Amino acid sequence: MEKERIYRYKLGRKIIYSSIIYILLFVGVSVLLAFIYEGGYISAWFISLILAVLALMVLSIPRRIVVDEEGIEIQCIAEDTTLAYEDIANIRKVEKREMNACLPIFGALGFFGHYGRFLNLRTMEFVHIYASRWGKFVEITDIDGDKYYISCEERSDIIKRVEGYIKPHDTQENI
């Protein structure tokens, strides 16, 4: 088996169109406020706020998933999330319908993907999502119970590779 395998995120057509719509909406609102307030401090404040939020969103866009001998690394533009194999309790495929109850809390929905912290309304849990498309999800549960959802075209391959490295954990609580 290869020592390292890289899975790249591929943006779908819907994500590209929704990203363009978001950018046009932000620019349109900024221009509208500049005309309404005649370039005053309110429009400058709003434009600065939007630019800061956009910068944070851009820095968090997922780029690829790296599976190597040490763990899974979800690489974003400016940050990486690393899950060591000894910290992974479970990995499984997740169907799209299971993910339809996720509400973004601190995340992006359609701006160059879906990523950030979401609330799963079915289980009432906070989850991490790193997806370029809303589908073909893999759920990774760590030993602390945190759930990470990643989307990948080759999800069966990722699951097979990770299952080869993880060891079963005792998930029963002692009372």
Tab-separated table of N, CA and C in Angstrom:
chain	number	residue	atom	x	y	z
A	1	MET	N	0.838	-1.175	0.000
A	1	MET	CA	0.000	0.000	0.000
A	1	MET	C	0.887	1.243	0.000
A	2	GLU	N	0.441	2.257	-0.744
A	2	GLU	CA	1.194	3.509	-0.791
A	2	GLU	C	1.303	4.105	0.600
A	3	LYS	N	2.421	4.782	0.845
A	3	LYS	CA	2.617	5.407	2.154
A	3	LYS	C	1.751	6.645	2.318
A	4	GLU	N	1.550	7.380	1.238
A	4	GLU	CA	0.755	8.604	1.317
A	4	GLU	C	-0.162	8.675	0.111
A	5	ARG	N	-1.386	9.067	0.354
A	5	ARG	CA	-2.352	9.220	-0.731
A	5	ARG	C	-3.040	10.569	-0.550
A	6	ILE	N	-3.138	11.328	-1.636
A	6	ILE	CA	-3.745	12.658	-1.602
A	6	ILE	C	-5.053	12.616	-2.389
A	7	TYR	N	-6.106	13.096	-1.750
A	7	TYR	CA	-7.422	13.199	-2.376
A	7	TYR	C	-7.749	14.686	-2.501
A	8	ARG	N	-7.886	15.147	-3.715
A	8	ARG	CA	-8.145	16.564	-3.943
A	8	ARG	C	-9.645	16.844	-3.959
A	9	TYR	N	-10.003	18.001	-3.415
A	9	TYR	CA	-11.385	18.453	-3.473
A	9	TYR	C	-11.650	19.004	-4.869
A	10	LYS	N	-12.764	18.608	-5.441
A	10	LYS	CA	-13.160	19.101	-6.751
A	10	LYS	C	-14.482	19.833	-6.598
A	11	LEU	N	-14.491	21.114	-6.938
A	11	LEU	CA	-15.698	21.908	-6.808
A	11	LEU	C	-16.671	21.581	-7.920
A	12	GLY	N	-17.920	21.396	-7.559
A	12	GLY	CA	-18.968	21.159	-8.540
A	12	GLY	C	-19.432	22.467	-9.151
A	13	ARG	N	-20.186	22.355	-10.202
A	13	ARG	CA	-20.683	23.529	-10.910
A	13	ARG	C	-21.585	24.381	-10.008
A	14	LYS	N	-22.422	23.734	-9.190
A	14	LYS	CA	-23.314	24.470	-8.293
A	14	LYS	C	-22.526	25.307	-7.298
A	15	ILE	N	-21.424	24.759	-6.781
A	15	ILE	CA	-20.603	25.488	-5.809
A	15	ILE	C	-19.946	26.702	-6.462
A	16	ILE	N	-19.487	26.555	-7.676
A	16	ILE	CA	-18.865	27.687	-8.382
A	16	ILE	C	-19.902	28.785	-8.607
A	17	TYR	N	-21.103	28.403	-9.050
A	17	TYR	CA	-22.152	29.398	-9.273
A	17	TYR	C	-22.580	30.069	-7.973
A	18	SER	N	-22.732	29.290	-6.909
A	18	SER	CA	-23.148	29.901	-5.640
A	18	SER	C	-22.051	30.815	-5.093
A	19	SER	N	-20.782	30.469	-5.310
A	19	SER	CA	-19.682	31.328	-4.862
A	19	SER	C	-19.701	32.658	-5.607
A	20	ILE	N	-19.956	32.610	-6.893
A	20	ILE	CA	-20.049	33.840	-7.690
A	20	ILE	C	-21.217	34.690	-7.211
A	21	ILE	N	-22.344	34.052	-6.901
A	21	ILE	CA	-23.512	34.785	-6.394
A	21	ILE	C	-23.186	35.450	-5.060
A	22	TYR	N	-22.495	34.731	-4.156
A	22	TYR	CA	-22.092	35.333	-2.877
A	22	TYR	C	-21.215	36.556	-3.098
A	23	ILE	N	-20.235	36.446	-3.951
A	23	ILE	CA	-19.322	37.565	-4.202
A	23	ILE	C	-20.084	38.751	-4.793
A	24	LEU	N	-20.956	38.487	-5.762
A	24	LEU	CA	-21.744	39.575	-6.360
A	24	LEU	C	-22.680	40.214	-5.335
A	25	LEU	N	-23.246	39.395	-4.453
A	25	LEU	CA	-24.123	39.920	-3.410
A	25	LEU	C	-23.353	40.825	-2.452
A	26	PHE	N	-22.167	40.399	-2.018
A	26	PHE	CA	-21.354	41.217	-1.119
A	26	PHE	C	-20.952	42.532	-1.786
A	27	VAL	N	-20.542	42.469	-3.034
A	27	VAL	CA	-20.150	43.685	-3.756
A	27	VAL	C	-21.357	44.595	-3.940
A	28	GLY	N	-22.503	44.008	-4.288
A	28	GLY	CA	-23.719	44.805	-4.489
A	28	GLY	C	-24.171	45.514	-3.225
A	29	VAL	N	-24.171	44.818	-2.116
A	29	VAL	CA	-24.567	45.440	-0.847
A	29	VAL	C	-23.562	46.523	-0.456
A	30	SER	N	-22.293	46.274	-0.681
A	30	SER	CA	-21.273	47.284	-0.360
A	30	SER	C	-21.452	48.546	-1.195
A	31	VAL	N	-21.710	48.387	-2.481
A	31	VAL	CA	-21.923	49.540	-3.363
A	31	VAL	C	-23.200	50.273	-2.970
A	32	LEU	N	-24.258	49.520	-2.669
A	32	LEU	CA	-25.520	50.124	-2.254
A	32	LEU	C	-25.353	50.949	-0.976
A	33	LEU	N	-24.649	50.404	0.001
A	33	LEU	CA	-24.414	51.150	1.242
A	33	LEU	C	-23.544	52.379	1.004
A	34	ALA	N	-22.594	52.274	0.087
A	34	ALA	CA	-21.752	53.433	-0.214
A	34	ALA	C	-22.592	54.564	-0.807
A	35	PHE	N	-23.588	54.223	-1.633
A	35	PHE	CA	-24.459	55.253	-2.197
A	35	PHE	C	-25.448	55.794	-1.169
A	36	ILE	N	-26.005	54.906	-0.340
A	36	ILE	CA	-26.987	55.339	0.660
A	36	ILE	C	-26.347	56.258	1.687
A	37	TYR	N	-25.199	55.864	2.204
A	37	TYR	CA	-24.544	56.643	3.252
A	37	TYR	C	-23.460	57.575	2.707
A	38	GLU	N	-23.414	57.717	1.405
A	38	GLU	CA	-22.495	58.617	0.716
A	38	GLU	C	-21.045	58.418	1.133
A	39	GLY	N	-20.651	57.164	1.257
A	39	GLY	CA	-19.264	56.843	1.574
A	39	GLY	C	-18.863	57.142	2.998
A	40	GLY	N	-19.806	57.218	3.897
A	40	GLY	CA	-19.516	57.542	5.287
A	40	GLY	C	-18.915	56.373	6.052
A	41	TYR	N	-18.850	56.556	7.370
A	41	TYR	CA	-18.194	55.552	8.206
A	41	TYR	C	-18.988	54.248	8.274
A	42	ILE	N	-20.311	54.309	8.110
A	42	ILE	CA	-21.114	53.084	8.172
A	42	ILE	C	-20.785	52.171	6.991
A	43	SER	N	-20.691	52.733	5.814
A	43	SER	CA	-20.345	51.898	4.655
A	43	SER	C	-18.911	51.391	4.754
A	44	ALA	N	-18.007	52.226	5.273
A	44	ALA	CA	-16.619	51.781	5.453
A	44	ALA	C	-16.549	50.663	6.485
A	45	TRP	N	-17.320	50.788	7.559
A	45	TRP	CA	-17.364	49.748	8.586
A	45	TRP	C	-17.914	48.450	8.013
A	46	PHE	N	-18.992	48.547	7.246
A	46	PHE	CA	-19.586	47.349	6.664
A	46	PHE	C	-18.635	46.682	5.675
A	47	ILE	N	-18.017	47.450	4.830
A	47	ILE	CA	-17.089	46.890	3.841
A	47	ILE	C	-15.912	46.222	4.548
A	48	SER	N	-15.395	46.846	5.605
A	48	SER	CA	-14.307	46.235	6.367
A	48	SER	C	-14.749	44.923	7.011
A	49	LEU	N	-15.952	44.899	7.555
A	49	LEU	CA	-16.484	43.683	8.166
A	49	LEU	C	-16.639	42.572	7.132
A	50	ILE	N	-17.196	42.898	5.988
A	50	ILE	CA	-17.374	41.897	4.927
A	50	ILE	C	-16.032	41.374	4.438
A	51	LEU	N	-15.053	42.257	4.265
A	51	LEU	CA	-13.728	41.820	3.823
A	51	LEU	C	-13.072	40.903	4.852
A	52	ALA	N	-13.253	41.206	6.135
A	52	ALA	CA	-12.685	40.358	7.186
A	52	ALA	C	-13.350	38.976	7.192
A	53	VAL	N	-14.666	38.947	7.066
A	53	VAL	CA	-15.387	37.665	7.030
A	53	VAL	C	-14.988	36.869	5.785
A	54	LEU	N	-14.907	37.535	4.649
A	54	LEU	CA	-14.486	36.853	3.419
A	54	LEU	C	-13.070	36.303	3.549
A	55	ALA	N	-12.180	37.067	4.156
A	55	ALA	CA	-10.803	36.591	4.333
A	55	ALA	C	-10.770	35.349	5.214
A	56	LEU	N	-11.541	35.349	6.301
A	56	LEU	CA	-11.602	34.161	7.158
A	56	LEU	C	-12.185	32.969	6.419
A	57	MET	N	-13.202	33.217	5.608
A	57	MET	CA	-13.809	32.121	4.852
A	57	MET	C	-12.833	31.563	3.818
A	58	VAL	N	-12.149	32.444	3.121
A	58	VAL	CA	-11.197	31.998	2.095
A	58	VAL	C	-10.070	31.190	2.720
A	59	LEU	N	-9.592	31.603	3.880
A	59	LEU	CA	-8.506	30.877	4.536
A	59	LEU	C	-8.929	29.494	5.009
A	60	SER	N	-10.228	29.257	5.159
A	60	SER	CA	-10.729	27.974	5.649
A	60	SER	C	-11.231	27.052	4.545
A	61	ILE	N	-11.083	27.424	3.300
A	61	ILE	CA	-11.561	26.579	2.198
A	61	ILE	C	-10.737	25.296	2.147
A	62	PRO	N	-11.408	24.130	2.207
A	62	PRO	CA	-10.654	22.868	2.139
A	62	PRO	C	-10.076	22.646	0.736
A	63	ARG	N	-8.829	22.130	0.695
A	63	ARG	CA	-8.152	21.890	-0.584
A	63	ARG	C	-7.951	20.416	-0.875
A	64	ARG	N	-7.544	19.655	0.152
A	64	ARG	CA	-7.276	18.238	-0.089
A	64	ARG	C	-7.256	17.475	1.230
A	65	ILE	N	-7.317	16.157	1.080
A	65	ILE	CA	-7.225	15.232	2.211
A	65	ILE	C	-5.986	14.389	1.973
A	66	VAL	N	-5.125	14.310	2.973
A	66	VAL	CA	-3.918	13.496	2.870
A	66	VAL	C	-4.031	12.358	3.877
A	67	VAL	N	-3.939	11.133	3.376
A	67	VAL	CA	-3.943	9.946	4.240
A	67	VAL	C	-2.552	9.345	4.147
A	68	ASP	N	-1.845	9.318	5.285
A	68	ASP	CA	-0.507	8.746	5.304
A	68	ASP	C	-0.385	7.794	6.491
A	69	GLU	N	0.833	7.422	6.848
A	69	GLU	CA	1.052	6.441	7.916
A	69	GLU	C	0.712	6.971	9.302
A	70	GLU	N	0.645	8.287	9.458
A	70	GLU	CA	0.423	8.879	10.773
A	70	GLU	C	-1.031	9.230	11.036
A	71	GLY	N	-1.802	9.504	9.992
A	71	GLY	CA	-3.194	9.872	10.190
A	71	GLY	C	-3.799	10.514	8.957
A	72	ILE	N	-4.920	11.167	9.192
A	72	ILE	CA	-5.631	11.881	8.133
A	72	ILE	C	-5.403	13.363	8.368
A	73	GLU	N	-5.042	14.066	7.311
A	73	GLU	CA	-4.848	15.504	7.404
A	73	GLU	C	-5.776	16.174	6.397
A	74	ILE	N	-6.639	17.045	6.908
A	74	ILE	CA	-7.533	17.817	6.059
A	74	ILE	C	-6.876	19.177	5.891
A	75	GLN	N	-6.410	19.449	4.695
A	75	GLN	CA	-5.653	20.672	4.440
A	75	GLN	C	-6.548	21.738	3.829
A	76	CYS	N	-6.604	22.869	4.519
A	76	CYS	CA	-7.309	24.038	4.021
A	76	CYS	C	-6.255	25.032	3.542
A	77	ILE	N	-6.680	26.173	3.072
A	77	ILE	CA	-5.714	27.136	2.551
A	77	ILE	C	-4.744	27.583	3.635
A	78	ALA	N	-5.239	27.879	4.845
A	78	ALA	CA	-4.346	28.386	5.887
A	78	ALA	C	-4.291	27.523	7.138
A	79	GLU	N	-5.121	26.519	7.238
A	79	GLU	CA	-5.126	25.686	8.435
A	79	GLU	C	-5.207	24.217	8.043
A	80	ASP	N	-4.734	23.382	8.915
A	80	ASP	CA	-4.800	21.941	8.707
A	80	ASP	C	-5.447	21.305	9.931
A	81	THR	N	-6.285	20.307	9.686
A	81	THR	CA	-6.864	19.510	10.769
A	81	THR	C	-6.266	18.125	10.645
A	82	THR	N	-5.571	17.675	11.687
A	82	THR	CA	-4.919	16.372	11.656
A	82	THR	C	-5.594	15.445	12.651
A	83	LEU	N	-5.955	14.266	12.173
A	83	LEU	CA	-6.540	13.234	13.019
A	83	LEU	C	-5.598	12.040	13.007
A	84	ALA	N	-4.918	11.811	14.126
A	84	ALA	CA	-4.018	10.660	14.238
A	84	ALA	C	-4.853	9.387	14.347
A	85	TYR	N	-4.318	8.286	13.846
A	85	TYR	CA	-5.076	7.029	13.844
A	85	TYR	C	-5.428	6.559	15.246
A	86	GLU	N	-4.554	6.805	16.213
A	86	GLU	CA	-4.864	6.373	17.582
A	86	GLU	C	-6.008	7.183	18.193
A	87	ASP	N	-6.356	8.321	17.572
A	87	ASP	CA	-7.462	9.146	18.048
A	87	ASP	C	-8.776	8.862	17.325
A	88	ILE	N	-8.756	8.020	16.303
A	88	ILE	CA	-9.961	7.728	15.525
A	88	ILE	C	-10.648	6.494	16.095
A	89	ALA	N	-11.916	6.640	16.454
A	89	ALA	CA	-12.689	5.526	16.997
A	89	ALA	C	-13.461	4.797	15.906
A	90	ASN	N	-13.945	5.554	14.896
A	90	ASN	CA	-14.788	4.938	13.873
A	90	ASN	C	-14.734	5.758	12.592
A	91	ILE	N	-14.920	5.080	11.474
A	91	ILE	CA	-15.040	5.744	10.176
A	91	ILE	C	-16.099	4.982	9.388
A	92	ARG	N	-16.981	5.738	8.704
A	92	ARG	CA	-18.057	5.086	7.950
A	92	ARG	C	-18.567	6.013	6.853
A	93	LYS	N	-19.247	5.401	5.871
A	93	LYS	CA	-19.912	6.164	4.819
A	93	LYS	C	-21.184	6.775	5.384
A	94	VAL	N	-21.517	7.941	4.895
A	94	VAL	CA	-22.741	8.614	5.310
A	94	VAL	C	-23.504	9.012	4.053
A	95	GLU	N	-24.779	8.717	4.049
A	95	GLU	CA	-25.613	9.083	2.910
A	95	GLU	C	-26.011	10.555	2.994
A	96	LYS	N	-26.284	11.127	1.857
A	96	LYS	CA	-26.607	12.549	1.753
A	96	LYS	C	-27.825	12.907	2.599
A	97	ARG	N	-28.820	12.041	2.666
A	97	ARG	CA	-30.044	12.344	3.408
A	97	ARG	C	-29.785	12.487	4.908
A	98	GLU	N	-28.751	11.812	5.421
A	98	GLU	CA	-28.400	11.958	6.833
A	98	GLU	C	-27.834	13.341	7.133
A	99	MET	N	-27.297	13.984	6.116
A	99	MET	CA	-26.638	15.279	6.308
A	99	MET	C	-27.580	16.465	6.061
A	100	ASN	N	-28.796	16.200	5.608
A	100	ASN	CA	-29.713	17.289	5.281
A	100	ASN	C	-30.182	18.066	6.506
A	101	ALA	N	-29.956	17.548	7.705
A	101	ALA	CA	-30.380	18.221	8.927
A	101	ALA	C	-29.250	19.042	9.550
A	102	CYS	N	-28.211	19.346	8.793
A	102	CYS	CA	-27.077	20.110	9.332
A	102	CYS	C	-27.261	21.597	9.054
A	103	LEU	N	-27.113	22.379	10.087
A	103	LEU	CA	-27.286	23.824	10.020
A	103	LEU	C	-25.942	24.491	10.311
A	104	PRO	N	-25.473	25.391	9.421
A	104	PRO	CA	-24.174	26.031	9.684
A	104	PRO	C	-24.246	26.975	10.885
A	105	ILE	N	-23.294	26.833	11.796
A	105	ILE	CA	-23.186	27.720	12.944
A	105	ILE	C	-22.038	28.700	12.705
A	106	PHE	N	-20.836	28.182	12.536
A	106	PHE	CA	-19.671	28.980	12.156
A	106	PHE	C	-19.085	28.327	10.915
A	107	GLY	N	-19.717	28.548	9.786
A	107	GLY	CA	-19.245	27.884	8.591
A	107	GLY	C	-19.820	28.501	7.334
A	108	ALA	N	-19.384	27.969	6.234
A	108	ALA	CA	-19.810	28.438	4.924
A	108	ALA	C	-20.688	27.385	4.274
A	109	LEU	N	-21.730	27.837	3.647
A	109	LEU	CA	-22.642	26.955	2.951
A	109	LEU	C	-22.701	27.396	1.496
A	110	GLY	N	-21.812	26.852	0.685
A	110	GLY	CA	-21.821	27.158	-0.736
A	110	GLY	C	-20.767	28.146	-1.194
A	111	PHE	N	-19.982	28.710	-0.301
A	111	PHE	CA	-18.917	29.635	-0.697
A	111	PHE	C	-17.638	28.829	-0.867
A	112	PHE	N	-17.376	28.372	-2.068
A	112	PHE	CA	-16.263	27.501	-2.414
A	112	PHE	C	-16.281	26.207	-1.598
A	113	GLY	N	-17.459	25.732	-1.295
A	113	GLY	CA	-17.640	24.478	-0.581
A	113	GLY	C	-18.518	24.659	0.644
A	114	HIS	N	-18.546	23.629	1.451
A	114	HIS	CA	-19.285	23.642	2.717
A	114	HIS	C	-18.278	23.255	3.791
A	115	TYR	N	-18.032	24.127	4.730
A	115	TYR	CA	-17.010	23.847	5.720
A	115	TYR	C	-17.261	24.663	6.973
A	116	GLY	N	-16.763	24.148	8.078
A	116	GLY	CA	-16.889	24.836	9.350
A	116	GLY	C	-17.608	23.982	10.380
A	117	ARG	N	-18.154	24.644	11.393
A	117	ARG	CA	-18.893	23.979	12.468
A	117	ARG	C	-20.377	24.040	12.130
A	118	PHE	N	-21.014	22.894	12.182
A	118	PHE	CA	-22.431	22.789	11.885
A	118	PHE	C	-23.132	22.123	13.058
A	119	LEU	N	-24.436	22.358	13.176
A	119	LEU	CA	-25.257	21.688	14.175
A	119	LEU	C	-26.094	20.653	13.447
A	120	ASN	N	-25.927	19.387	13.833
A	120	ASN	CA	-26.741	18.321	13.270
A	120	ASN	C	-28.039	18.290	14.065
A	121	LEU	N	-29.142	18.701	13.447
A	121	LEU	CA	-30.413	18.815	14.146
A	121	LEU	C	-31.020	17.453	14.495
A	122	ARG	N	-30.607	16.400	13.820
A	122	ARG	CA	-31.102	15.055	14.162
A	122	ARG	C	-30.512	14.549	15.467
A	123	THR	N	-29.216	14.744	15.638
A	123	THR	CA	-28.538	14.228	16.829
A	123	THR	C	-28.259	15.323	17.857
A	124	MET	N	-28.495	16.593	17.465
A	124	MET	CA	-28.217	17.749	18.318
A	124	MET	C	-26.753	17.790	18.754
A	125	GLU	N	-25.865	17.477	17.817
A	125	GLU	CA	-24.426	17.512	18.059
A	125	GLU	C	-23.789	18.552	17.138
A	126	PHE	N	-22.727	19.157	17.633
A	126	PHE	CA	-21.917	20.013	16.782
A	126	PHE	C	-20.928	19.134	16.030
A	127	VAL	N	-20.807	19.357	14.719
A	127	VAL	CA	-19.924	18.543	13.890
A	127	VAL	C	-19.056	19.469	13.033
A	128	HIS	N	-17.943	18.928	12.575
A	128	HIS	CA	-17.045	19.636	11.660
A	128	HIS	C	-17.309	19.088	10.263
A	129	ILE	N	-17.490	19.983	9.290
A	129	ILE	CA	-17.721	19.547	7.917
A	129	ILE	C	-16.670	20.195	7.020
A	130	TYR	N	-16.081	19.355	6.154
A	130	TYR	CA	-15.129	19.801	5.136
A	130	TYR	C	-15.573	19.155	3.831
A	131	ALA	N	-16.328	19.890	3.019
A	131	ALA	CA	-16.901	19.291	1.814
A	131	ALA	C	-16.809	20.247	0.633
A	132	SER	N	-16.493	19.704	-0.518
A	132	SER	CA	-16.517	20.500	-1.738
A	132	SER	C	-17.875	20.369	-2.415
A	133	ARG	N	-18.586	19.288	-2.132
A	133	ARG	CA	-19.936	19.050	-2.633
A	133	ARG	C	-20.765	18.497	-1.488
A	134	TRP	N	-22.058	18.692	-1.565
A	134	TRP	CA	-22.933	18.176	-0.515
A	134	TRP	C	-23.332	16.754	-0.894
A	135	GLY	N	-22.416	15.827	-0.663
A	135	GLY	CA	-22.664	14.425	-0.965
A	135	GLY	C	-21.379	13.626	-0.830
A	136	LYS	N	-21.516	12.307	-0.884
A	136	LYS	CA	-20.393	11.378	-0.765
A	136	LYS	C	-19.573	11.651	0.499
A	137	PHE	N	-20.270	11.657	1.635
A	137	PHE	CA	-19.637	11.981	2.909
A	137	PHE	C	-19.045	10.750	3.579
A	138	VAL	N	-17.986	11.006	4.335
A	138	VAL	CA	-17.371	10.026	5.224
A	138	VAL	C	-17.396	10.642	6.610
A	139	GLU	N	-17.889	9.878	7.587
A	139	GLU	CA	-17.909	10.350	8.969
A	139	GLU	C	-16.741	9.740	9.721
A	140	ILE	N	-15.960	10.598	10.356
A	140	ILE	CA	-14.850	10.147	11.196
A	140	ILE	C	-15.179	10.584	12.617
A	141	THR	N	-15.263	9.624	13.519
A	141	THR	CA	-15.535	9.911	14.920
A	141	THR	C	-14.257	9.671	15.704
A	142	ASP	N	-13.848	10.672	16.487
A	142	ASP	CA	-12.631	10.480	17.280
A	142	ASP	C	-12.992	9.917	18.658
A	143	ILE	N	-11.984	9.621	19.444
A	143	ILE	CA	-12.214	8.961	20.732
A	143	ILE	C	-12.917	9.868	21.734
A	144	ASP	N	-12.938	11.167	21.466
A	144	ASP	CA	-13.656	12.102	22.330
A	144	ASP	C	-15.116	12.270	21.905
A	145	GLY	N	-15.504	11.638	20.808
A	145	GLY	CA	-16.876	11.738	20.322
A	145	GLY	C	-17.101	12.849	19.318
A	146	ASP	N	-16.050	13.615	18.970
A	146	ASP	CA	-16.191	14.658	17.961
A	146	ASP	C	-16.328	14.009	16.594
A	147	LYS	N	-17.198	14.588	15.763
A	147	LYS	CA	-17.440	14.021	14.433
A	147	LYS	C	-16.961	14.983	13.362
A	148	TYR	N	-16.271	14.411	12.395
A	148	TYR	CA	-15.755	15.139	11.247
A	148	TYR	C	-16.349	14.502	10.001
A	149	TYR	N	-16.930	15.339	9.141
A	149	TYR	CA	-17.488	14.857	7.885
A	149	TYR	C	-16.666	15.438	6.746
A	150	ILE	N	-16.186	14.560	5.890
A	150	ILE	CA	-15.448	14.998	4.714
A	150	ILE	C	-16.150	14.421	3.489
A	151	SER	N	-16.082	15.138	2.389
A	151	SER	CA	-16.644	14.609	1.147
A	151	SER	C	-15.493	14.259	0.221
A	152	CYS	N	-15.664	13.159	-0.472
A	152	CYS	CA	-14.605	12.704	-1.372
A	152	CYS	C	-15.197	11.748	-2.387
A	153	GLU	N	-14.756	11.883	-3.616
A	153	GLU	CA	-15.212	10.988	-4.672
A	153	GLU	C	-14.771	9.552	-4.401
A	154	GLU	N	-13.600	9.369	-3.810
A	154	GLU	CA	-13.043	8.039	-3.539
A	154	GLU	C	-13.240	7.648	-2.081
A	155	ARG	N	-14.450	7.775	-1.571
A	155	ARG	CA	-14.663	7.545	-0.142
A	155	ARG	C	-14.444	6.100	0.273
A	156	SER	N	-14.705	5.143	-0.595
A	156	SER	CA	-14.446	3.738	-0.249
A	156	SER	C	-12.959	3.496	-0.056
A	157	ASP	N	-12.139	4.141	-0.876
A	157	ASP	CA	-10.693	4.000	-0.765
A	157	ASP	C	-10.178	4.607	0.535
A	158	ILE	N	-10.700	5.789	0.895
A	158	ILE	CA	-10.287	6.416	2.159
A	158	ILE	C	-10.648	5.524	3.332
A	159	ILE	N	-11.862	5.002	3.341
A	159	ILE	CA	-12.311	4.152	4.450
A	159	ILE	C	-11.446	2.906	4.554
A	160	LYS	N	-11.148	2.288	3.428
A	160	LYS	CA	-10.318	1.082	3.429
A	160	LYS	C	-8.919	1.375	3.977
A	161	ARG	N	-8.328	2.479	3.548
A	161	ARG	CA	-6.990	2.834	4.019
A	161	ARG	C	-6.980	3.116	5.521
A	162	VAL	N	-7.947	3.884	5.980
A	162	VAL	CA	-7.980	4.256	7.397
A	162	VAL	C	-8.278	3.036	8.265
A	163	GLU	N	-9.206	2.190	7.839
A	163	GLU	CA	-9.517	0.995	8.628
A	163	GLU	C	-8.310	0.074	8.763
A	164	GLY	N	-7.387	0.140	7.809
A	164	GLY	CA	-6.170	-0.650	7.910
A	164	GLY	C	-5.227	-0.167	9.012
A	165	TYR	N	-5.397	1.079	9.440
A	165	TYR	CA	-4.518	1.656	10.452
A	165	TYR	C	-5.148	1.749	11.848
A	166	ILE	N	-6.472	1.915	11.915
A	166	ILE	CA	-7.062	2.148	13.238
A	166	ILE	C	-7.263	0.838	13.983
A	167	LYS	N	-7.219	0.950	15.292
A	167	LYS	CA	-7.439	-0.188	16.169
A	167	LYS	C	-8.776	0.022	16.862
A	168	PRO	N	-9.515	-1.057	17.114
A	168	PRO	CA	-10.805	-0.886	17.796
A	168	PRO	C	-10.606	-0.272	19.176
A	169	HIS	N	-11.500	0.643	19.527
A	169	HIS	CA	-11.444	1.305	20.822
A	169	HIS	C	-12.635	0.863	21.668
A	170	ASP	N	-12.455	0.876	22.969
A	170	ASP	CA	-13.548	0.606	23.880
A	170	ASP	C	-14.368	1.863	23.994
A	171	THR	N	-15.577	1.835	23.433
A	171	THR	CA	-16.408	3.024	23.443
A	171	THR	C	-17.459	2.985	24.550
A	172	GLN	N	-17.443	1.933	25.390
A	172	GLN	CA	-18.390	1.838	26.496
A	172	GLN	C	-17.912	2.681	27.663
A	173	GLU	N	-18.837	3.383	28.278
A	173	GLU	CA	-18.488	4.178	29.445
A	173	GLU	C	-18.560	3.305	30.685
A	174	ASN	N	-17.629	3.500	31.557
A	174	ASN	CA	-17.653	2.789	32.840
A	174	ASN	C	-18.492	3.587	33.820
A	175	ILE	N	-19.412	2.913	34.438
A	175	ILE	CA	-20.312	3.595	35.375
A	175	ILE	C	-19.951	3.209	36.788
